[in-house]
C-alpha atoms as one frame of an Amber mdcrd trajectory, in Angstrom:
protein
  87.051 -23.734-153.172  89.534 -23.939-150.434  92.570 -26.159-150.288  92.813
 -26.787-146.812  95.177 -28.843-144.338  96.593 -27.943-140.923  99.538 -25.968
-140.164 101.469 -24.941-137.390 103.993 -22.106-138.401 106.474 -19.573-136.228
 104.944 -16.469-135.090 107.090 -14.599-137.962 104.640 -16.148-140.615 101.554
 -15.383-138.720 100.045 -13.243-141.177 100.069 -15.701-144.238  97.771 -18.004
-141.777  95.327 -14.586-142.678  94.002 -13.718-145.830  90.719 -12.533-146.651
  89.319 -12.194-150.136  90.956 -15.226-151.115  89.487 -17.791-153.314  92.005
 -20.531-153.274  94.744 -21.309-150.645  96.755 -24.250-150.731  99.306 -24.853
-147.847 101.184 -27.108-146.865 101.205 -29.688-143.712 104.610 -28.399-141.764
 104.970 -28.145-138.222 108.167 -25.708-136.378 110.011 -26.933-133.549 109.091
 -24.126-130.710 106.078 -22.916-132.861 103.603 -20.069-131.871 100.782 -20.299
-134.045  98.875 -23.315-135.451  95.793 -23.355-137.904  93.264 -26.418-138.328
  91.114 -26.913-140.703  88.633 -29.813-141.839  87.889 -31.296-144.930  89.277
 -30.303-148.294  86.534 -28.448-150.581  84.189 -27.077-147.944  82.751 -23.678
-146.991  83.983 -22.329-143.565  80.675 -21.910-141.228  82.442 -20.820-138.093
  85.997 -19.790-136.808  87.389 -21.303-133.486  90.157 -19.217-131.607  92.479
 -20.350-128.791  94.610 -18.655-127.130  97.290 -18.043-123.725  98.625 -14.647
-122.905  99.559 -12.477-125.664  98.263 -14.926-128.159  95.174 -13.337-127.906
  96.641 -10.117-129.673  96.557 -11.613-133.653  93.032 -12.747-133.267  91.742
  -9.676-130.968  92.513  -7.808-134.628  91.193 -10.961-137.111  87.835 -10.692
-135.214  87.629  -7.155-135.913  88.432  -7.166-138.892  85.338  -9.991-139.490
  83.565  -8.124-137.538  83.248  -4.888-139.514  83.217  -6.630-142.685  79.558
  -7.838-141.686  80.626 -11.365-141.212  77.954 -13.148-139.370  79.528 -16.887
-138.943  80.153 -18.125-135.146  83.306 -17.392-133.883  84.652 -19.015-130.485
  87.365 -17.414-128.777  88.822 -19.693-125.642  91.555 -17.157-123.687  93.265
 -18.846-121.419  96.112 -16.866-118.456  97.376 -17.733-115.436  96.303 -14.940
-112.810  93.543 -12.025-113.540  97.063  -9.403-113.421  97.587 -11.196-117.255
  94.006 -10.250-118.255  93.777  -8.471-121.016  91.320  -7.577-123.904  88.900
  -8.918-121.504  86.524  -5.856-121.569  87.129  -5.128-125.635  85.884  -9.297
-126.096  83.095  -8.891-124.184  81.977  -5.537-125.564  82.308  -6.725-129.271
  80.335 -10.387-128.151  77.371  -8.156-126.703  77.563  -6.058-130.182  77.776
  -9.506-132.340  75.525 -12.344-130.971  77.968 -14.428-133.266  80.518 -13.923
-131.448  81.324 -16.088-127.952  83.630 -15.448-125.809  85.123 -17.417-122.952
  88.166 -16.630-120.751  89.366 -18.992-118.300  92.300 -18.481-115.570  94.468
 -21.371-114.453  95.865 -20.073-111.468  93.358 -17.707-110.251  92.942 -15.900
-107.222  90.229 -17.181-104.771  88.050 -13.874-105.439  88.189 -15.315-109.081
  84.591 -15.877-110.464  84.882 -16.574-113.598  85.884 -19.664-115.534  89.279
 -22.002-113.996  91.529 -24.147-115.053  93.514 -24.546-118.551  92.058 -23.457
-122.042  92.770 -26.965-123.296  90.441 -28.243-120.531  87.257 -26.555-122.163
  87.664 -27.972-125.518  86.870 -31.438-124.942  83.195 -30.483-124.315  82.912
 -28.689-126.774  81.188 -29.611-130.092  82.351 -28.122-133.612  81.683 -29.643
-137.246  85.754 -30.633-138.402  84.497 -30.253-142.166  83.324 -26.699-141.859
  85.238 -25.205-139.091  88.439 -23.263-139.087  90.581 -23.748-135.748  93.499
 -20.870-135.060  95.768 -21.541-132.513  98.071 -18.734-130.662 100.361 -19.089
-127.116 103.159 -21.203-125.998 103.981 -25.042-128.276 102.656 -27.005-125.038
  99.061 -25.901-125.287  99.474 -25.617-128.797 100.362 -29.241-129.293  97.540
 -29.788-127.248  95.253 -28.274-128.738  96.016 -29.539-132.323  95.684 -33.347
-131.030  92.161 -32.313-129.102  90.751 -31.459-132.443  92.743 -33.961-134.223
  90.554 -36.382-131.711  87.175 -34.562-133.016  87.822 -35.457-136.507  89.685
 -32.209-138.311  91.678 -34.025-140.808  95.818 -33.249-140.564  95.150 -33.257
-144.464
C-alpha cells in the first residue's frame, strides 16, 4: 500500500520523489517557494497503473533516466511524457524519446515547442496547453512534474482540476 499525497520539493531533493522497490511511502504535503520539481498523486491506498511526466528544458533530464530505468526493469504501465521548449535549438532527448516509445508501445511521447520556427512541424504552443485534453484516472495515476515554478504551478492546479487529491 502506498501513502500518497502531492508534493512539490527543490530540485536538491529530487531523488527522494524516486524510489523503486518500495512498499510504503508516506510524504508529506509541502510546497518550496521557487520549486523545481512537483509530484501528484491520487487517492490514498491505490495501485499506480500509469506514470504522467511533464516537463520544460532541462527538466526532461530526471525523467529521461526514471523511464529507463522502468523501462529495463520490464515495466509495462503507460507512461506519458509532455516536453515542452521554446525553439527546436533547446531540443533535446528528442531522438532517445522517440527511439525508446517505438521500442515500448507503453510508452508516449509528445514534445511541443512554444516559440517555434515556421519550418516547425511538430506540436506548438505551451506543455500546459496539452493537458487539459487529456484524460488520466487521478486514483491510479502518478503525475511528476520538472521545469521552471510557473508551469509547475500550472500544472499542479490542471490536475488538481481533474480530480488528483492534494491529500
Amino acid at each position: 500500500a502506498l501513502s500518497r499525497s502531492v508534493l512539490t520539493s527543490g530540485a536538491a531533493d529530487w531523488p527522494a520523489l524516486y524510489l523503486s522497490n518500495v512498499s510504503e511511502v508516506t510524504v508529506s504535503d509541502s510546497y518550496v517557494e521557487g520549486s523545481t520539481a512537483a509530484y501528484i498523486s491520487g487517492s490514498t491506498g491505490t495501485v499506480i497503473t500509469s506514470s504522467v511526466f511533464v516537463a520544460t528544458g532541462t527538466g526532461i533530464a530526471p525523467f529521461y533516466s526514471m523511464i529507463l530505468d522502468l523501462l529495463s526493469q520490464g515495466d509495462t504501465r503507460p507512461m506519458h511524457v509532455y516536453f515542452g521548449v521554446r525553439h527546436e535549438e533547446n531540443i533535446f532527448y528528442q531522438r532517445e524519446f522517440e527511439t525508446l516509445a517505438k521500442q515500448h508501445p507503453n510508452l508516449h511521447f509528445t514534445l511541443t515547442l512554444s516559440q517555434p520556427s515556421g519550418a516547425w512541424k511538430g506540436s506548438r504552443g505551451r506543455v500546459t496547453a496539452l493537458l487539459p485534453k487529456q484524460s488520466f484516472n487521478p486514483t491510479t495515476t502518478d503525475v511528476y512534474i520538472c521545469g521552471g515554478k510557473g508551469m509547475i504551478d500550472d500544472v499542479r492546479a490542471i490536475f488538481l482540476q481533474k480530480g488528483f487529491e492534494p491529500s
